Tab-separated table of C-alpha atoms in Angstrom:
chain	number	residue	atom	x	y	z
A	1065	MET	CA	-23.947	23.777	-28.531
A	1066	LYS	CA	-25.330	25.627	-32.181
A	1067	LYS	CA	-28.725	26.745	-32.614
A	1068	LEU	CA	-29.894	26.778	-35.910
A	1069	ILE	CA	-32.958	28.838	-36.873
A	1070	LEU	CA	-35.556	26.870	-39.619
A	1071	MET	CA	-38.320	29.196	-40.550
A	1072	ALA	CA	-40.917	28.223	-37.152
A	1073	ALA	CA	-38.582	26.034	-35.162
A	1074	ILE	CA	-35.700	26.353	-33.767
A	1075	MET	CA	-33.090	23.351	-33.857
A	1076	LEU	CA	-30.467	22.601	-31.412
A	1077	THR	CA	-27.306	20.805	-32.794
A	1078	MET	CA	-25.894	18.399	-29.740
A	1079	PRO	CA	-23.158	16.662	-30.421
A	1080	LEU	CA	-22.217	13.796	-27.768
A	1081	MET	CA	-19.114	15.169	-27.438
A	1082	ALA	CA	-17.612	18.576	-27.411
A	1083	GLN	CA	-15.616	19.228	-30.855
A	1084	GLU	CA	-12.272	19.673	-29.053
A	1085	GLU	CA	-9.772	16.886	-29.786
A	1086	GLU	CA	-7.151	17.046	-27.786
A	1087	VAL	CA	-9.396	14.564	-25.229
A	1088	TRP	CA	-6.783	13.690	-22.583
A	1089	HIS	CA	-6.781	11.007	-20.519
A	1090	TYR	CA	-5.894	12.854	-16.957
A	1091	THR	CA	-5.176	11.294	-13.485
A	1092	GLN	CA	-5.610	13.622	-10.506
A	1093	GLY	CA	-2.316	15.870	-10.133
A	1094	TRP	CA	-0.889	13.417	-12.672
A	1095	ILE	CA	1.163	11.494	-10.474
A	1096	PRO	CA	1.377	8.127	-13.046
A	1097	SER	CA	1.611	5.919	-10.228
A	1098	TRP	CA	-1.888	6.289	-8.823
A	1099	TYR	CA	-3.469	5.277	-11.417
A	1100	SER	CA	-7.352	6.852	-11.070
A	1101	THR	CA	-9.862	4.713	-13.037
A	1102	SER	CA	-13.725	4.144	-12.966
A	1103	ILE	CA	-13.740	0.688	-11.890
A	1104	ASN	CA	-14.801	0.157	-8.348
A	1105	LEU	CA	-11.917	-2.139	-6.334
A	1106	ASP	CA	-15.009	-3.804	-4.102
A	1107	ASP	CA	-16.218	-5.133	-7.018
A	1108	ILE	CA	-12.872	-7.209	-8.063
A	1109	LYS	CA	-12.781	-10.355	-7.059
A	1110	ALA	CA	-8.531	-11.004	-5.405
A	1111	ALA	CA	-6.778	-13.920	-7.081
A	1112	SER	CA	-5.831	-16.426	-4.358
A	1113	THR	CA	-3.399	-15.390	-1.966
A	1114	PRO	CA	-0.074	-16.594	-2.871
A	1115	LYS	CA	1.545	-19.002	-0.250
A	1116	ASN	CA	4.956	-17.743	-0.455
A	1117	MET	CA	6.819	-14.907	-2.077
A	1118	LEU	CA	7.952	-17.617	-4.982
A	1119	GLU	CA	4.294	-18.111	-5.591
A	1120	ALA	CA	4.101	-14.591	-5.494
A	1121	VAL	CA	6.594	-13.699	-8.354
A	1122	ASP	CA	5.539	-17.145	-10.363
A	1123	ARG	CA	1.719	-15.830	-11.165
A	1124	MET	CA	2.915	-12.440	-11.385
A	1125	PRO	CA	0.849	-11.571	-14.715
A	1126	ALA	CA	3.253	-10.942	-18.358
A	1127	PHE	CA	3.833	-7.085	-18.231
A	1128	PRO	CA	1.457	-5.114	-19.710
A	1129	THR	CA	2.236	-4.731	-23.974
A	1130	ALA	CA	0.968	-1.371	-25.823
A	1131	GLU	CA	-1.896	-2.849	-26.886
A	1132	GLN	CA	-3.999	-3.024	-23.440
A	1133	ILE	CA	-2.598	0.309	-22.283
A	1134	TYR	CA	-3.538	2.139	-25.695
A	1135	THR	CA	-7.168	3.195	-25.101
A	1136	VAL	CA	-8.570	3.381	-21.444
A	1137	GLU	CA	-11.088	0.855	-22.452
A	1138	ALA	CA	-8.013	-1.761	-23.166
A	1139	LYS	CA	-6.496	-0.543	-19.875
A	1140	GLU	CA	-9.718	-0.556	-17.971
A	1141	LYS	CA	-10.186	-4.327	-19.314
A	1142	ALA	CA	-6.720	-5.259	-18.636
A	1143	LEU	CA	-6.820	-3.883	-15.049
A	1144	ARG	CA	-10.573	-5.739	-14.111
A	1145	ASP	CA	-9.814	-9.360	-15.995
A	1146	ILE	CA	-6.160	-9.345	-15.011
A	1147	TYR	CA	-3.830	-6.723	-13.133
A	1148	GLN	CA	-6.033	-6.083	-9.980
A	1149	PRO	CA	-6.990	-9.665	-8.927
A	1150	TYR	CA	-3.279	-10.211	-8.632
A	1151	GLU	CA	-2.534	-7.132	-7.034
A	1152	LYS	CA	-5.332	-7.502	-4.365
A	1153	ALA	CA	-3.990	-11.183	-3.883
A	1154	LEU	CA	-0.580	-9.720	-3.664
A	1155	PHE	CA	-1.700	-6.876	-0.765
A	1156	ALA	CA	-2.916	-10.335	1.082
A	1157	ALA	CA	0.391	-11.972	1.161
A	1158	TRP	CA	1.949	-8.608	2.199
A	1159	ASP	CA	-0.972	-7.971	4.901
A	1160	LYS	CA	-0.347	-11.719	6.004
A	1161	ASN	CA	3.313	-11.520	5.720
A	1162	GLY	CA	3.112	-9.051	8.667
A	1163	GLU	CA	2.016	-11.510	10.452
A	1164	VAL	CA	4.613	-13.877	10.173
A	1165	SER	CA	7.032	-11.010	10.562
A	1166	ARG	CA	5.429	-10.128	14.224
A	1167	ASP	CA	5.592	-13.881	15.189
A	1168	VAL	CA	9.557	-13.882	13.889
A	1169	ASP	CA	10.169	-11.050	16.150
A	1170	ARG	CA	8.510	-12.796	18.941
A	1171	ARG	CA	10.361	-15.824	18.593
A	1172	ILE	CA	13.780	-14.181	18.041
A	1173	LYS	CA	13.306	-11.880	21.325
A	1174	VAL	CA	13.211	-15.353	22.813
A	1175	ALA	CA	16.464	-17.015	21.295
A	1176	GLY	CA	17.893	-13.602	22.003
A	1177	GLU	CA	17.204	-14.172	26.009
A	1178	LYS	CA	18.499	-17.973	25.431
A	1179	GLN	CA	21.760	-16.926	23.858
A	1180	GLN	CA	22.604	-14.348	26.359
A	1181	LYS	CA	22.020	-17.066	28.933
A	1182	SER	CA	24.311	-19.169	26.910
A	1183	ASN	CA	27.184	-17.014	26.214
A	1184	GLN	CA	27.130	-16.156	30.089
A	1185	LYS	CA	27.902	-19.977	30.425
A	1186	SER	CA	30.015	-20.151	27.444
A	1187	MET	CA	32.188	-17.813	29.258
A	1188	ALA	CA	32.338	-19.264	32.588
A	1189	GLN	CA	33.128	-22.439	31.147
A	1190	TYR	CA	35.595	-21.175	28.921
A	1191	GLN	CA	37.113	-19.114	32.296
A	1192	SER	CA	36.917	-22.553	33.921
A	1193	ASN	CA	38.905	-24.097	31.264
A	1194	VAL	CA	41.853	-21.365	31.414
A	1195	ASN	CA	42.007	-21.551	35.437
A	1196	ALA	CA	42.601	-25.646	34.790
A	1197	GLY	CA	45.205	-24.794	32.373
A	1198	LEU	CA	43.670	-26.031	29.168
A	1199	MET	CA	42.407	-23.249	27.503
A	1200	PRO	CA	44.724	-20.114	26.218
A	1201	SER	CA	43.662	-17.032	28.230
A	1202	GLN	CA	42.428	-13.820	26.400
A	1203	GLU	CA	45.474	-12.201	27.527
A	1204	GLU	CA	47.733	-14.689	25.982
A	1205	MET	CA	45.792	-14.814	22.838
A	1206	MET	CA	46.258	-10.854	22.661
A	1207	GLN	CA	50.238	-11.662	23.433
A	1208	LEU	CA	50.334	-13.837	19.974
A	1209	TYR	CA	48.650	-11.273	17.813
A	1210	MET	CA	50.566	-8.510	19.278
A	1211	SER	CA	53.570	-10.661	18.748
A	1212	GLY	CA	52.981	-11.313	15.539
A	1213	GLU	CA	53.117	-14.576	15.494
A	1214	ILE	CA	49.064	-14.695	14.581
A	1215	LYS	CA	47.891	-12.499	11.813
A	1216	GLU	CA	44.797	-11.530	10.414
A	1217	ASN	CA	45.718	-12.965	6.429
A	1218	MET	CA	46.138	-16.726	8.011
A	1219	SER	CA	44.539	-20.050	7.444
A	1220	GLU	CA	42.357	-21.511	10.169
A	1221	ALA	CA	44.764	-24.759	9.697
A	1222	GLN	CA	48.124	-22.239	10.021
A	1223	MET	CA	46.453	-20.468	13.210
A	1224	MET	CA	45.800	-23.525	14.727
A	1225	ASP	CA	49.674	-24.650	14.221
A	1226	VAL	CA	51.028	-21.706	16.212
A	1227	MET	CA	48.492	-22.394	19.118
A	1228	ALA	CA	49.734	-25.877	19.193
A	1229	GLY	CA	53.099	-25.071	18.853
A	1230	LYS	CA	52.351	-22.973	22.373
A	1231	PHE	CA	49.494	-25.123	24.293
A	1232	ALA	CA	49.771	-28.474	23.572
A	1233	ALA	CA	52.235	-28.407	26.850
A	1234	LYS	CA	48.991	-27.098	28.081
A	1235	TRP	CA	47.750	-30.466	27.699
A	1236	GLY	CA	50.666	-32.021	28.430
A	1237	ILE	CA	50.595	-33.935	25.022
A	1238	SER	CA	52.724	-32.976	21.811
A	1239	LYS	CA	51.906	-30.611	19.119
A	1240	GLN	CA	50.237	-32.958	16.752
A	1241	GLU	CA	48.244	-35.055	19.152
A	1242	TYR	CA	46.675	-31.911	20.393
A	1243	ILE	CA	46.040	-30.546	16.689
A	1244	LYS	CA	44.313	-34.357	16.091
A	1245	ILE	CA	42.259	-34.229	18.911
A	1246	ILE	CA	41.248	-30.708	17.933
A	1247	ASN	CA	40.191	-31.702	14.707
A	1248	MET	CA	38.542	-34.847	15.822
A	1249	ALA	CA	36.465	-32.832	18.214
A	1250	GLN	CA	34.956	-30.906	15.467
A	1251	SER	CA	33.569	-33.776	13.315
A	1252	ASN	CA	33.165	-36.537	16.187
A	1253	PRO	CA	32.522	-35.309	19.416
A	1254	LYS	CA	31.933	-38.446	20.720
A	1255	GLY	CA	34.356	-40.093	19.764
A	1256	THR	CA	37.173	-37.981	20.647
A	1257	GLU	CA	35.554	-38.473	24.285
A	1258	ALA	CA	36.418	-42.249	23.928
A	1259	TYR	CA	39.486	-41.626	22.759
A	1260	LEU	CA	40.600	-39.340	25.329
A	1261	LYS	CA	39.343	-41.445	28.019
A	1262	SER	CA	41.253	-44.395	26.791
A	1263	ASN	CA	44.371	-42.648	25.570
A	1264	HIS	CA	44.775	-39.854	27.753
A	1265	PRO	CA	43.140	-40.515	30.555
A	1266	ASP	CA	44.824	-37.629	33.161
A	1267	LEU	CA	44.129	-35.130	30.497
A	1268	TYR	CA	40.130	-36.958	30.411
A	1269	LYS	CA	39.841	-36.482	34.280
A	1270	ARG	CA	41.219	-32.591	33.484
A	1271	LEU	CA	38.848	-31.838	31.335
A	1272	TYR	CA	35.808	-33.655	32.573
A	1273	ALA	CA	36.442	-31.658	36.129
A	1274	ALA	CA	36.409	-28.257	34.912
A	1275	ASN	CA	33.355	-28.906	32.573
A	1276	ALA	CA	31.334	-30.905	35.149
A	1277	PRO	CA	29.183	-27.841	36.166
A	1278	TYR	CA	28.579	-27.736	32.446
A	1279	GLY	CA	27.001	-31.056	31.648
A	1280	ASN	CA	30.837	-32.019	30.186
A	1281	GLU	CA	29.472	-29.931	26.734
A	1282	ASN	CA	31.311	-27.412	24.891
A	1283	VAL	CA	27.913	-24.882	25.244
A	1284	HIS	CA	29.491	-21.956	23.347
A	1285	ALA	CA	29.264	-25.001	20.296
A	1286	ASP	CA	28.559	-23.602	16.866
A	1287	ASP	CA	25.513	-24.873	15.207
A	1288	PRO	CA	26.972	-26.861	12.263
A	1289	ARG	CA	24.176	-25.212	9.653
A	1290	LYS	CA	25.612	-21.846	10.564
A	1291	PRO	CA	28.143	-21.953	7.287
A	1292	GLU	CA	24.923	-22.402	5.420
A	1293	PHE	CA	22.942	-19.541	7.155
A	1294	ASP	CA	25.472	-17.311	6.421
A	1295	ARG	CA	26.105	-18.102	3.024
A	1296	ILE	CA	21.831	-17.661	2.643
A	1297	ASN	CA	22.853	-14.248	4.977
A	1298	ASP	CA	25.403	-12.802	2.056
A	1299	GLY	CA	22.684	-13.783	-0.688
A	1300	LEU	CA	20.027	-11.678	0.934
A	1301	LEU	CA	22.112	-8.925	2.041
A	1302	LYS	CA	22.851	-8.600	-1.495
A	1303	ALA	CA	19.460	-8.899	-2.806
A	1304	GLN	CA	18.483	-6.155	-0.741
A	1305	ASP	CA	21.355	-3.985	-1.713
A	1306	ASP	CA	20.529	-4.873	-5.373
A	1307	LEU	CA	16.667	-4.171	-5.076
A	1308	GLN	CA	17.851	-0.791	-3.477
A	1309	GLU	CA	19.510	0.181	-6.550
A	1310	ALA	CA	17.040	-0.749	-8.628
A	1311	ARG	CA	14.629	1.464	-6.944
A	1312	VAL	CA	16.605	4.064	-7.231
A	1313	ALA	CA	17.314	3.703	-10.665
A	1314	TYR	CA	13.673	3.391	-11.415
A	1315	GLY	CA	12.274	6.043	-9.205
A	1316	ASP	CA	10.015	4.651	-6.997
A	1317	ASN	CA	11.814	4.493	-3.536
A	1318	LEU	CA	11.671	8.551	-4.007
A	1319	GLN	CA	8.404	9.244	-3.484
A	1320	TYR	CA	7.819	8.350	-7.533
A	1321	SER	CA	9.774	11.784	-8.333
A	1322	GLN	CA	12.445	10.025	-10.093
A	1323	THR	CA	9.867	7.705	-12.033
A	1324	HIS	CA	7.726	11.142	-12.573
A	1325	SER	CA	10.318	12.839	-14.146
A	1326	LYS	CA	10.307	10.008	-16.742
A	1327	TYR	CA	6.650	10.206	-17.622
A	1328	MET	CA	6.064	13.704	-17.314
A	1329	LYS	CA	9.006	13.688	-20.419
A	1330	ILE	CA	7.216	11.742	-22.269
A	1331	TYR	CA	3.824	13.311	-21.197
A	1332	GLU	CA	5.541	16.708	-22.134
A	1333	GLN	CA	6.219	15.265	-25.850
A	1334	MET	CA	3.219	14.035	-26.518
A	1335	GLU	CA	1.660	17.200	-25.710
A	1336	LYS	CA	3.875	19.104	-27.460
A	1337	GLU	CA	3.885	17.244	-30.193
A	1338	TRP	CA	0.203	16.419	-30.999
A	1339	ASP	CA	-1.048	19.355	-32.664
A	1340	ASN	CA	1.483	19.366	-35.592
A	1341	SER	CA	1.477	15.786	-35.764
A	1342	PRO	CA	0.131	13.940	-39.041
A	1343	GLU	CA	-2.811	12.181	-37.363
A	1344	ALA	CA	-4.254	15.573	-35.384
A	1345	LYS	CA	-4.072	17.037	-38.847
A	1346	GLN	CA	-6.247	14.630	-40.452
A	1347	ILE	CA	-8.666	14.360	-37.561
A	1348	GLU	CA	-8.547	18.259	-38.089
A	1349	THR	CA	-9.260	18.048	-42.116
A	1350	ILE	CA	-12.126	15.026	-41.235
A	1351	GLU	CA	-13.793	16.850	-38.524
A	1352	ALA	CA	-13.924	20.173	-40.151
A	1353	ALA	CA	-15.770	18.785	-43.240
A	1354	LEU	CA	-17.769	16.686	-40.720
A	1355	GLN	CA	-19.040	19.684	-39.010
A	1356	LYS	CA	-19.886	21.094	-42.176
A	1357	ARG	CA	-22.017	17.916	-43.513
A	1358	ILE	CA	-23.731	18.033	-40.227
A	1359	GLU	CA	-24.854	21.282	-40.785
A	1360	GLU	CA	-26.392	20.814	-43.796
A	1361	TRP	CA	-27.992	17.630	-43.538
A	1362	SER	CA	-29.555	19.714	-40.477
A	1363	LEU	CA	-30.994	22.422	-42.848
A	1364	THR	CA	-32.950	19.375	-44.310
A	1365	LEU	CA	-34.646	18.347	-40.974
A	1366	ASN	CA	-38.037	19.827	-42.097
A	1367	ASN	CA	-41.532	18.518	-40.467
A	1368	VAL	CA	-39.551	16.672	-37.756
A	1369	LYS	CA	-39.148	17.017	-33.383
A	1370	GLY	CA	-37.272	15.619	-31.173
A	1371	ASP	CA	-33.919	13.670	-30.742
A	1372	VAL	CA	-32.678	13.124	-34.435
A	1373	PRO	CA	-29.884	10.378	-34.609
A	1374	TYR	CA	-26.919	11.357	-36.953
A	1375	PRO	CA	-26.931	9.610	-40.155
A	1376	ALA	CA	-24.280	6.167	-40.449
A	1377	TRP	CA	-21.759	8.661	-42.154
A	1378	PHE	CA	-21.215	10.498	-38.957
A	1379	THR	CA	-20.351	7.254	-37.434
A	1380	THR	CA	-18.033	6.225	-40.728
A	1381	GLU	CA	-15.984	9.083	-39.874
A	1382	ARG	CA	-15.867	9.143	-36.322
A	1383	GLN	CA	-14.270	5.763	-36.736
A	1384	LYS	CA	-11.639	7.180	-38.813
A	1385	GLU	CA	-10.715	9.735	-36.617
A	1386	ASN	CA	-10.512	7.259	-33.935
A	1387	THR	CA	-8.434	4.825	-36.076
A	1388	LEU	CA	-5.673	8.348	-36.180
A	1389	ILE	CA	-6.088	8.397	-32.278
A	1390	ASP	CA	-5.278	4.608	-31.868
A	1391	GLN	CA	-2.751	4.886	-34.173
A	1392	TRP	CA	-1.078	8.117	-32.839
A	1393	ASN	CA	-1.733	6.321	-28.784
A	1394	LYS	CA	-0.098	3.054	-30.135
A	1395	ARG	CA	2.915	4.896	-31.091
A	1396	TRP	CA	3.571	6.595	-28.116
A	1397	ALA	CA	2.176	3.709	-25.675
A	1398	THR	CA	5.543	1.600	-26.851
A	1399	LYS	CA	7.841	4.607	-25.337
A	1400	TRP	CA	6.097	4.700	-22.313
A	1401	ILE	CA	5.619	1.529	-21.482
A	1402	LYS	CA	9.627	0.797	-22.183
A	1403	VAL	CA	10.321	2.882	-18.847
A	1404	ALA	CA	7.785	0.860	-16.935
A	1405	GLU	CA	9.026	-2.424	-18.558
A	1406	ASP	CA	12.407	-1.595	-17.630
A	1407	GLY	CA	11.413	-1.461	-13.567
A	1408	ASP	CA	9.972	-4.545	-14.171
A	1409	LYS	CA	12.681	-6.798	-15.447
A	1410	ALA	CA	14.978	-4.815	-12.939
A	1411	TYR	CA	12.648	-5.975	-9.776
A	1412	ARG	CA	11.104	-9.451	-10.938
A	1413	PRO	CA	14.838	-11.594	-10.653
A	1414	ILE	CA	15.487	-10.150	-7.404
A	1415	PHE	CA	12.730	-11.101	-5.852
A	1416	ARG	CA	12.994	-14.763	-7.211
A	1417	ARG	CA	16.318	-14.496	-5.579
A	1418	ILE	CA	14.951	-13.597	-2.575
A	1419	ALA	CA	12.284	-15.596	-2.817
A	1420	GLU	CA	14.621	-18.897	-3.364
A	1421	LEU	CA	17.087	-17.947	-0.104
A	1422	GLY	CA	14.285	-17.600	2.021
A	1423	MET	CA	12.685	-21.083	0.821
A	1424	GLU	CA	16.287	-22.655	1.164
A	1425	ASN	CA	16.534	-21.067	4.591
A	1426	ASP	CA	13.281	-22.212	5.760
A	1427	LYS	CA	14.676	-25.947	4.420
A	1428	ILE	CA	18.178	-25.730	6.445
A	1429	GLY	CA	16.127	-24.751	9.355
A	1430	GLN	CA	14.070	-27.807	9.534
A	1431	GLN	CA	16.948	-30.095	9.640
A	1432	GLY	CA	17.488	-28.896	12.996
A	1433	ASP	CA	16.797	-26.216	16.054
A	1434	THR	CA	14.348	-24.164	14.204
A	1435	GLU	CA	14.304	-21.562	17.214
A	1436	GLU	CA	18.273	-20.823	16.198
A	1437	MET	CA	19.164	-17.253	16.287
A	1438	ILE	CA	20.902	-16.876	12.743
A	1439	TYR	CA	17.840	-19.146	11.611
A	1440	LEU	CA	15.352	-16.953	12.545
A	1441	THR	CA	17.474	-13.128	11.846
A	1442	ASN	CA	17.273	-14.590	8.047
A	1443	LYS	CA	13.920	-15.380	8.132
A	1444	LYS	CA	13.176	-11.574	9.729
A	1445	LEU	CA	15.292	-10.516	6.812
A	1446	VAL	CA	13.215	-12.236	4.353
A	1447	CYS	CA	9.988	-11.023	5.609
A	1448	THR	CA	11.274	-7.145	5.800
A	1449	LEU	CA	12.663	-7.751	2.161
A	1450	TYR	CA	8.776	-9.282	1.235
A	1451	GLY	CA	7.317	-6.394	2.486
A	1452	GLN	CA	8.530	-4.862	0.019
A	1453	MET	CA	6.804	-6.704	-2.247
A	1454	MET	CA	4.172	-4.277	-3.346
A	1455	SER	CA	7.066	-2.735	-5.218
A	1456	LEU	CA	6.861	-5.599	-7.805
A	1457	TYR	CA	3.413	-4.115	-9.218
A	1458	VAL	CA	4.688	-0.236	-9.443
A	1459	PRO	CA	5.867	-1.075	-13.241
A	1460	ILE	CA	2.326	-2.272	-13.895
A	1461	ARG	CA	0.587	0.619	-12.413
A	1462	ASP	CA	2.733	2.993	-13.858
A	1463	ALA	CA	2.143	1.018	-17.102
A	1464	MET	CA	-1.408	1.678	-16.938
A	1465	ALA	CA	-1.099	5.391	-16.210
A	1466	PHE	CA	-0.556	6.061	-19.895
A	1467	PRO	CA	-2.060	9.224	-20.667
A	1468	ALA	CA	-3.866	8.011	-23.744
A	1469	ILE	CA	-6.209	10.853	-25.792
A	1470	GLU	CA	-9.549	8.977	-25.843
A	1471	HIS	CA	-11.820	8.251	-28.468
A	1472	VAL	CA	-14.348	10.646	-29.734
A	1473	ALA	CA	-18.066	9.681	-29.580
A	1474	THR	CA	-19.123	7.704	-32.983
A	1475	THR	CA	-22.490	8.485	-32.482
A	1476	GLY	CA	-24.712	11.469	-31.818
A	1477	TYR	CA	-27.851	13.414	-32.611
A	1478	THR	CA	-29.847	16.690	-32.908
A	1479	ILE	CA	-32.479	17.725	-30.854
A	1480	VAL	CA	-35.407	19.623	-32.680
A	1481	GLU	CA	-37.290	21.941	-30.617
A	1482	ALA	CA	-40.798	23.526	-32.485
A	1483	PHE	CA	-41.982	26.851	-31.541
């Protein structure tokens, strides 16, 4: 506040803003990822909730540009119109995923109990076949490994050849016939039964007798979809590792400490270089001349009282200052946004890969028993990774935390009070 004494009146000059030009847009405690905005989130309508992870990735808005963050006004417009509606929709999808995850947990528990009973039945069936001389015992298999006749680096066909040479005699057939029947059983179980009944009736009777208590079914048979589920599982685990590496590289898994340090480095450079920047020096020159002009203009205000707006030249000069502020902000916003954009470029393809694998898992799951353990295990992993989907939005939040220098006021007034 500045007091000017004019003969019989005291005039109080009150610019709308203080005349300090270093007006930085701080956030509480300067935590970039927790950008504090004046926007009331309750007033923002969420975009429609994504139906799945792939839709969440596909509907993610384009990454902010420097033009969208270099002023507080631009940031809040982008947040209100684009990013916060999406963030709220993403959070709703994340919340819905929690319900799906809990349901999968329940199904996994049921499948586990079923699998445990199946394993017990399978072991009993295996032992019944061993007792009937139809299968090698665990001790016999161990001897083959210990003797080196079966090696870890052998192919499945090579192992089968060794086993056929040792155990075909148990079936009372030739090695070649043993291999033929085993291979046939893997591709055509019903045809194998008919073949045995017709060509090896004694062997068929022995198999029937040993497996009669188990419905003459192989209760230990793998789901034919297992190779595909295994491939999907490998892909999900790889994506999980890649996501962890990406989060470490960006820093959002370390309570923002690493990311914070990246942004703090830029922020400290901005703070250090502002005073000596060409823009700051030009603003200082413009403002000094403007303040002198205001003082001279104020001395001409005779026979008036109340609020007297500054003349149009005040607005013109302040707009020049804001143009220089924008010039500075844009230059540093480009550097700032590059850090956030690196995180965005890393996250999007990883989450897309997870989403595509999850949809493939569901598609294959519908082709058979939807309560198969390996299918549910994959689905649970997708839910777990979906639970990290909010990381997808972290780089946008960080970009929006750009500490722009705020504009100076382009209007002002003087209060004239008479004695």
